[in-house]
């Protein structure tokens, strides 16, 4: 199986689907969420699905449904591409920021700490910057910043210096070669967590993930049709979730409510449907351990 969709039922229910509505799945992947949305739509319903991964496009081509329009693009350009299709407003938007099981389990993609493969990690395989670029070309200070900010690595400066020293002798080409360096600096008995944090930091940098999320979120209020329309976002680590939580709460990424100086009103385009995020059920956690860090936040337009 390409990928088991996390919180499939919760995501689809959260969208509050109207049979004749227009919906967007900005992270198509294996198509699990999209197929479930299509099952809820009537003949006049429409689903636009985004993904920049060639494998996702192959999966989309297997679905013979005129209600589905696949858009091969990064969802940071959601408004632009929807308008190219004549769509200005929609009834619901779904985003799943997790990496697909297929991407993790495919050694050639370089996402996993479990397999040896080329240092790649590009969601869009046409992109110029890969994990190889980051590890072999970035200055030491920039590596230090990436490991500290995106991986929350405590010895980020030391690790950045070690990688720069190693690459002076010969390029670091594979995930296995990178792990051999990491092993020397990982805390005892916490090696796997350390590897995951470093790989996460590199992946975020390669794909500009946090920038993409911010650009996407800022476009969503204008795209939602009315207060019955829903924005459903599933995150898998605290950096993503903090951005989503803060934007829904305050309309910015710092989480601080900003009031109009004259009228004292709060400029906050979205409103949370539930105070706390939805998490995977005990049954799903037992079945799919990749759901353990997932948080689903649902919002609508402020009234």
Tab-separated table of C-alpha atoms in Angstrom:
chain	number	residue	atom	x	y	z
A	1	UNK	CA	0.000	0.000	0.000
A	2	UNK	CA	1.301	3.451	-0.959
A	3	UNK	CA	0.154	5.126	2.244
A	4	UNK	CA	-2.409	4.681	5.002
A	5	UNK	CA	-4.189	8.000	5.460
A	6	UNK	CA	-4.070	9.231	9.056
A	7	UNK	CA	-7.388	10.178	10.723
A	8	UNK	CA	-9.243	9.615	7.467
A	9	UNK	CA	-12.713	9.647	9.035
A	10	UNK	CA	-11.961	12.666	11.241
A	11	UNK	CA	-10.634	14.708	8.305
A	12	UNK	CA	-13.600	13.992	6.051
A	13	UNK	CA	-16.109	14.640	8.844
A	14	UNK	CA	-14.287	17.850	9.711
A	15	UNK	CA	-14.802	19.184	6.187
A	16	UNK	CA	-18.574	19.207	6.723
A	17	UNK	CA	-19.031	18.201	3.075
A	18	UNK	CA	-21.893	19.524	0.960
A	19	UNK	CA	-22.725	17.093	-1.900
A	20	UNK	CA	-22.625	19.885	-4.494
A	21	UNK	CA	-19.648	21.700	-2.941
A	22	UNK	CA	-16.164	22.491	-4.196
A	23	UNK	CA	-13.261	21.073	-2.175
A	24	UNK	CA	-9.477	21.103	-2.253
A	25	UNK	CA	-7.056	18.431	-1.063
A	26	UNK	CA	-3.700	20.219	-1.166
A	27	UNK	CA	-1.659	17.099	-0.332
A	28	UNK	CA	-2.987	14.335	-2.589
A	29	UNK	CA	-0.212	11.755	-2.007
A	30	UNK	CA	-1.735	8.296	-2.360
A	31	UNK	CA	-5.217	9.746	-2.751
A	32	UNK	CA	-6.734	8.272	0.407
A	33	UNK	CA	-8.338	11.479	1.622
A	34	UNK	CA	-9.371	12.505	-1.893
A	35	UNK	CA	-11.159	9.202	-2.533
A	36	UNK	CA	-13.059	9.568	0.746
A	37	UNK	CA	-14.097	13.124	-0.186
A	38	UNK	CA	-15.290	11.974	-3.626
A	39	UNK	CA	-17.482	9.337	-1.962
A	40	UNK	CA	-19.284	12.131	-0.087
A	41	UNK	CA	-19.757	14.359	-3.142
A	42	UNK	CA	-22.751	14.299	-5.451
A	43	UNK	CA	-22.676	14.562	-9.255
A	44	UNK	CA	-22.268	18.333	-9.172
A	45	UNK	CA	-19.494	18.295	-6.566
A	46	UNK	CA	-15.877	19.059	-7.474
A	47	UNK	CA	-12.502	18.205	-5.953
A	48	UNK	CA	-9.213	19.897	-6.819
A	49	UNK	CA	-6.135	18.000	-5.649
A	50	UNK	CA	-2.601	19.399	-5.428
A	51	UNK	CA	0.711	17.534	-5.335
A	52	UNK	CA	4.143	18.127	-6.837
A	53	UNK	CA	5.364	14.533	-6.433
A	54	UNK	CA	5.435	12.487	-9.698
A	55	UNK	CA	4.264	9.390	-7.782
A	56	UNK	CA	1.163	11.275	-6.620
A	57	UNK	CA	0.353	12.173	-10.224
A	58	UNK	CA	0.509	8.464	-11.141
A	59	UNK	CA	-1.901	7.695	-8.299
A	60	UNK	CA	-4.281	10.437	-9.451
A	61	UNK	CA	-4.278	9.080	-13.009
A	62	UNK	CA	-5.661	5.799	-11.663
A	63	UNK	CA	-8.834	7.537	-10.467
A	64	UNK	CA	-11.347	7.791	-13.282
A	65	UNK	CA	-13.660	10.473	-11.964
A	66	UNK	CA	-14.589	13.649	-13.831
A	67	UNK	CA	-15.202	15.417	-10.510
A	68	UNK	CA	-11.474	15.204	-9.700
A	69	UNK	CA	-9.019	17.741	-11.111
A	70	UNK	CA	-5.367	17.012	-10.316
A	71	UNK	CA	-3.025	20.010	-10.194
A	72	UNK	CA	0.691	19.187	-10.370
A	73	UNK	CA	1.956	22.061	-8.243
A	74	UNK	CA	3.041	23.117	-4.765
A	75	UNK	CA	0.080	24.170	-2.640
A	76	UNK	CA	1.825	27.420	-1.748
A	77	UNK	CA	0.315	28.568	-5.076
A	78	UNK	CA	-3.208	27.416	-4.236
A	79	UNK	CA	-5.004	30.667	-5.099
A	80	UNK	CA	-3.160	31.118	-8.386
A	81	UNK	CA	-3.901	27.611	-9.682
A	82	UNK	CA	-7.505	27.567	-8.527
A	83	UNK	CA	-8.106	30.834	-10.385
A	84	UNK	CA	-6.556	29.313	-13.509
A	85	UNK	CA	-9.363	26.765	-13.230
A	86	UNK	CA	-11.967	29.497	-12.727
A	87	UNK	CA	-12.357	28.890	-9.000
A	88	UNK	CA	-12.366	31.833	-6.594
A	89	UNK	CA	-13.977	30.298	-3.520
A	90	UNK	CA	-14.393	26.776	-2.148
A	91	UNK	CA	-16.396	24.967	0.523
A	92	UNK	CA	-13.499	23.215	2.190
A	93	UNK	CA	-9.717	22.789	2.171
A	94	UNK	CA	-7.814	19.804	3.522
A	95	UNK	CA	-4.058	19.710	4.180
A	96	UNK	CA	-2.069	16.749	5.510
A	97	UNK	CA	1.501	17.875	6.180
A	98	UNK	CA	2.849	14.373	6.828
A	99	UNK	CA	5.256	12.558	4.537
A	100	UNK	CA	3.689	9.563	2.826
A	101	UNK	CA	4.731	6.073	3.872
A	102	UNK	CA	5.862	5.491	0.284
A	103	UNK	CA	8.267	8.419	0.405
A	104	UNK	CA	9.679	7.277	3.741
A	105	UNK	CA	10.033	3.648	2.692
A	106	UNK	CA	11.561	4.340	-0.717
A	107	UNK	CA	15.369	4.365	-0.144
A	108	UNK	CA	16.110	6.416	-3.268
A	109	UNK	CA	14.168	9.385	-1.865
A	110	UNK	CA	16.523	9.737	1.116
A	111	UNK	CA	13.820	10.609	3.664
A	112	UNK	CA	14.306	7.656	5.998
A	113	UNK	CA	16.929	7.042	8.653
A	114	UNK	CA	16.322	3.295	8.254
A	115	UNK	CA	17.614	2.854	4.697
A	116	UNK	CA	20.797	3.862	2.939
A	117	UNK	CA	20.131	6.028	-0.085
A	118	UNK	CA	21.204	9.198	-1.849
A	119	UNK	CA	20.897	12.452	0.067
A	120	UNK	CA	17.812	13.779	-1.703
A	121	UNK	CA	14.653	14.549	0.367
A	122	UNK	CA	13.037	16.643	-2.380
A	123	UNK	CA	9.234	16.536	-2.518
A	124	UNK	CA	9.549	18.082	-5.981
A	125	UNK	CA	12.268	16.087	-7.693
A	126	UNK	CA	12.780	18.875	-10.219
A	127	UNK	CA	13.905	21.268	-7.476
A	128	UNK	CA	17.539	22.377	-7.485
A	129	UNK	CA	18.222	22.156	-3.738
A	130	UNK	CA	18.490	18.641	-2.312
A	131	UNK	CA	19.746	17.229	0.978
A	132	UNK	CA	23.103	16.782	-0.748
A	133	UNK	CA	23.199	20.529	-1.446
A	134	UNK	CA	22.435	21.380	2.171
A	135	UNK	CA	24.976	18.995	3.679
A	136	UNK	CA	27.798	19.627	1.212
A	137	UNK	CA	27.357	23.247	0.143
A	138	UNK	CA	25.782	25.231	2.993
A	139	UNK	CA	28.137	27.312	5.178
A	140	UNK	CA	28.730	26.076	8.724
A	141	UNK	CA	26.752	28.925	10.286
A	142	UNK	CA	23.744	28.174	8.111
A	143	UNK	CA	23.863	24.475	9.029
A	144	UNK	CA	24.045	25.453	12.698
A	145	UNK	CA	20.920	27.582	12.287
A	146	UNK	CA	18.987	24.855	10.428
A	147	UNK	CA	19.801	22.131	12.957
A	148	UNK	CA	18.930	24.405	15.865
A	149	UNK	CA	15.714	25.912	14.477
A	150	UNK	CA	14.211	23.060	12.495
A	151	UNK	CA	15.588	20.061	14.359
A	152	UNK	CA	15.876	21.591	17.842
A	153	UNK	CA	19.280	19.911	18.139
A	154	UNK	CA	21.073	20.905	21.354
A	155	UNK	CA	24.592	20.444	19.969
A	156	UNK	CA	23.731	22.041	16.619
A	157	UNK	CA	26.916	24.119	16.424
A	158	UNK	CA	29.171	21.134	17.152
A	159	UNK	CA	27.373	18.976	14.600
A	160	UNK	CA	27.555	21.661	11.912
A	161	UNK	CA	31.307	21.979	12.471
A	162	UNK	CA	31.787	18.195	12.313
A	163	UNK	CA	29.907	17.917	9.005
A	164	UNK	CA	31.960	20.732	7.481
A	165	UNK	CA	35.188	19.042	8.596
A	166	UNK	CA	34.125	15.694	7.132
A	167	UNK	CA	33.098	17.106	3.760
A	168	UNK	CA	36.515	18.750	3.323
A	169	UNK	CA	37.981	15.278	2.809
A	170	UNK	CA	35.266	13.960	0.492
A	171	UNK	CA	31.586	14.706	-0.276
A	172	UNK	CA	28.901	13.183	1.933
A	173	UNK	CA	26.758	11.364	-0.635
A	174	UNK	CA	24.359	9.062	1.192
A	175	UNK	CA	22.123	8.915	4.235
A	176	UNK	CA	24.345	6.124	5.567
A	177	UNK	CA	27.441	8.329	5.364
A	178	UNK	CA	25.575	11.124	7.140
A	179	UNK	CA	24.371	8.766	9.882
A	180	UNK	CA	27.951	7.593	10.458
A	181	UNK	CA	28.792	11.201	11.388
A	182	UNK	CA	25.662	11.673	13.488
A	183	UNK	CA	26.410	8.560	15.551
A	184	UNK	CA	29.444	10.279	17.050
A	185	UNK	CA	27.356	13.170	18.390
A	186	UNK	CA	24.017	11.540	19.255
A	187	UNK	CA	23.058	11.321	22.962
A	188	UNK	CA	23.455	7.813	24.351
A	189	UNK	CA	20.275	5.695	24.099
A	190	UNK	CA	18.610	8.503	22.103
A	191	UNK	CA	20.343	7.909	18.788
A	192	UNK	CA	17.215	7.247	16.712
A	193	UNK	CA	15.480	10.375	17.961
A	194	UNK	CA	18.608	12.399	17.188
A	195	UNK	CA	18.777	10.993	13.640
A	196	UNK	CA	15.088	11.825	13.128
A	197	UNK	CA	15.569	15.403	14.350
A	198	UNK	CA	18.505	16.015	12.010
A	199	UNK	CA	16.720	14.470	9.030
A	200	UNK	CA	13.630	16.556	9.813
A	201	UNK	CA	15.713	19.739	9.870
A	202	UNK	CA	17.285	18.968	6.490
A	203	UNK	CA	13.937	18.009	4.940
A	204	UNK	CA	12.282	21.225	6.130
A	205	UNK	CA	15.102	23.288	4.619
A	206	UNK	CA	15.139	21.402	1.309
A	207	UNK	CA	11.390	21.805	0.799
A	208	UNK	CA	10.971	25.220	2.494
A	209	UNK	CA	8.173	23.564	4.431
A	210	UNK	CA	7.490	26.242	7.029
A	211	UNK	CA	7.533	29.037	4.438
A	212	UNK	CA	5.115	27.031	2.285
A	213	UNK	CA	2.733	26.521	5.219
A	214	UNK	CA	2.724	30.232	6.059
A	215	UNK	CA	2.077	31.287	2.455
A	216	UNK	CA	-0.701	28.711	2.173
A	217	UNK	CA	-2.419	29.699	5.425
A	218	UNK	CA	-2.478	33.394	4.508
A	219	UNK	CA	-4.464	32.571	1.353
A	220	UNK	CA	-7.097	30.358	2.968
A	221	UNK	CA	-9.482	32.996	4.447
A	222	UNK	CA	-10.001	34.573	1.032
A	223	UNK	CA	-10.691	31.159	-0.516
A	224	UNK	CA	-13.301	29.914	1.975
A	225	UNK	CA	-16.830	30.679	0.796
A	226	UNK	CA	-18.683	31.259	4.094
A	227	UNK	CA	-18.827	30.416	7.794
A	228	UNK	CA	-19.975	26.854	6.983
A	229	UNK	CA	-16.825	26.255	4.917
A	230	UNK	CA	-14.024	24.393	6.679
A	231	UNK	CA	-10.251	24.409	6.772
A	232	UNK	CA	-8.853	21.093	8.055
A	233	UNK	CA	-5.110	20.862	8.680
A	234	UNK	CA	-3.181	17.891	10.009
A	235	UNK	CA	0.334	18.459	11.359
A	236	UNK	CA	2.995	16.022	12.529
A	237	UNK	CA	5.488	18.067	14.519
A	238	UNK	CA	5.432	21.073	16.819
A	239	UNK	CA	6.925	23.568	14.350
A	240	UNK	CA	4.082	23.003	11.884
A	241	UNK	CA	1.398	22.837	14.547
A	242	UNK	CA	2.544	26.076	16.181
A	243	UNK	CA	2.139	27.970	12.895
A	244	UNK	CA	-1.349	26.552	12.303
A	245	UNK	CA	-2.479	27.059	15.902
A	246	UNK	CA	-1.232	30.651	16.031
A	247	UNK	CA	-2.726	31.629	12.676
A	248	UNK	CA	-6.149	30.260	13.581
A	249	UNK	CA	-5.980	31.862	17.026
A	250	UNK	CA	-4.706	35.309	16.062
A	251	UNK	CA	-4.397	35.746	12.301
A	252	UNK	CA	-0.596	35.827	12.530
A	253	UNK	CA	2.198	33.368	13.214
A	254	UNK	CA	3.197	34.771	16.604
A	255	UNK	CA	-0.079	34.006	18.363
A	256	UNK	CA	-0.628	37.572	19.594
A	257	UNK	CA	-4.018	39.165	18.970
A	258	UNK	CA	-3.694	42.502	17.192
A	259	UNK	CA	-6.374	45.117	17.794
A	260	UNK	CA	-7.343	48.019	15.591
A	261	UNK	CA	-6.017	51.196	17.264
A	262	UNK	CA	-9.196	53.210	16.625
A	263	UNK	CA	-12.008	50.678	17.070
A	264	UNK	CA	-10.308	48.092	19.271
A	265	UNK	CA	-11.530	45.252	17.043
A	266	UNK	CA	-9.412	42.151	16.515
A	267	UNK	CA	-8.288	41.387	12.960
A	268	UNK	CA	-8.696	37.603	13.020
A	269	UNK	CA	-9.980	35.969	9.810
A	270	UNK	CA	-10.373	32.418	11.127
A	271	UNK	CA	-12.022	30.803	14.113
A	272	UNK	CA	-11.308	27.360	15.589
A	273	UNK	CA	-14.173	24.863	15.439
A	274	UNK	CA	-12.834	23.084	18.534
A	275	UNK	CA	-10.504	24.450	21.210
A	276	UNK	CA	-8.158	21.478	21.236
A	277	UNK	CA	-6.752	19.580	18.252
A	278	UNK	CA	-8.168	16.185	17.352
A	279	UNK	CA	-5.776	13.250	17.826
A	280	UNK	CA	-5.806	9.686	16.547
A	281	UNK	CA	-7.941	7.129	18.359
A	282	UNK	CA	-6.455	4.282	20.382
A	283	UNK	CA	-7.441	1.844	17.612
A	284	UNK	CA	-5.633	3.878	14.964
A	285	UNK	CA	-2.563	4.313	17.152
A	286	UNK	CA	-2.389	0.533	17.555
A	287	UNK	CA	-2.805	0.010	13.803
A	288	UNK	CA	-0.584	2.821	12.486
A	289	UNK	CA	2.179	4.211	14.700
A	290	UNK	CA	2.774	7.054	12.228
A	291	UNK	CA	-0.438	8.603	13.544
A	292	UNK	CA	0.977	9.094	17.053
A	293	UNK	CA	2.183	12.664	16.513
A	294	UNK	CA	-0.702	13.802	14.293
A	295	UNK	CA	-2.847	16.760	15.305
A	296	UNK	CA	-5.910	17.833	13.328
A	297	UNK	CA	-7.075	21.427	13.644
A	298	UNK	CA	-10.324	22.588	12.061
A	299	UNK	CA	-11.269	26.219	11.441
A	300	UNK	CA	-13.876	28.285	9.646
A	301	UNK	CA	-14.278	31.962	8.802
A	302	UNK	CA	-14.798	34.282	11.748
A	303	UNK	CA	-18.346	35.571	12.045
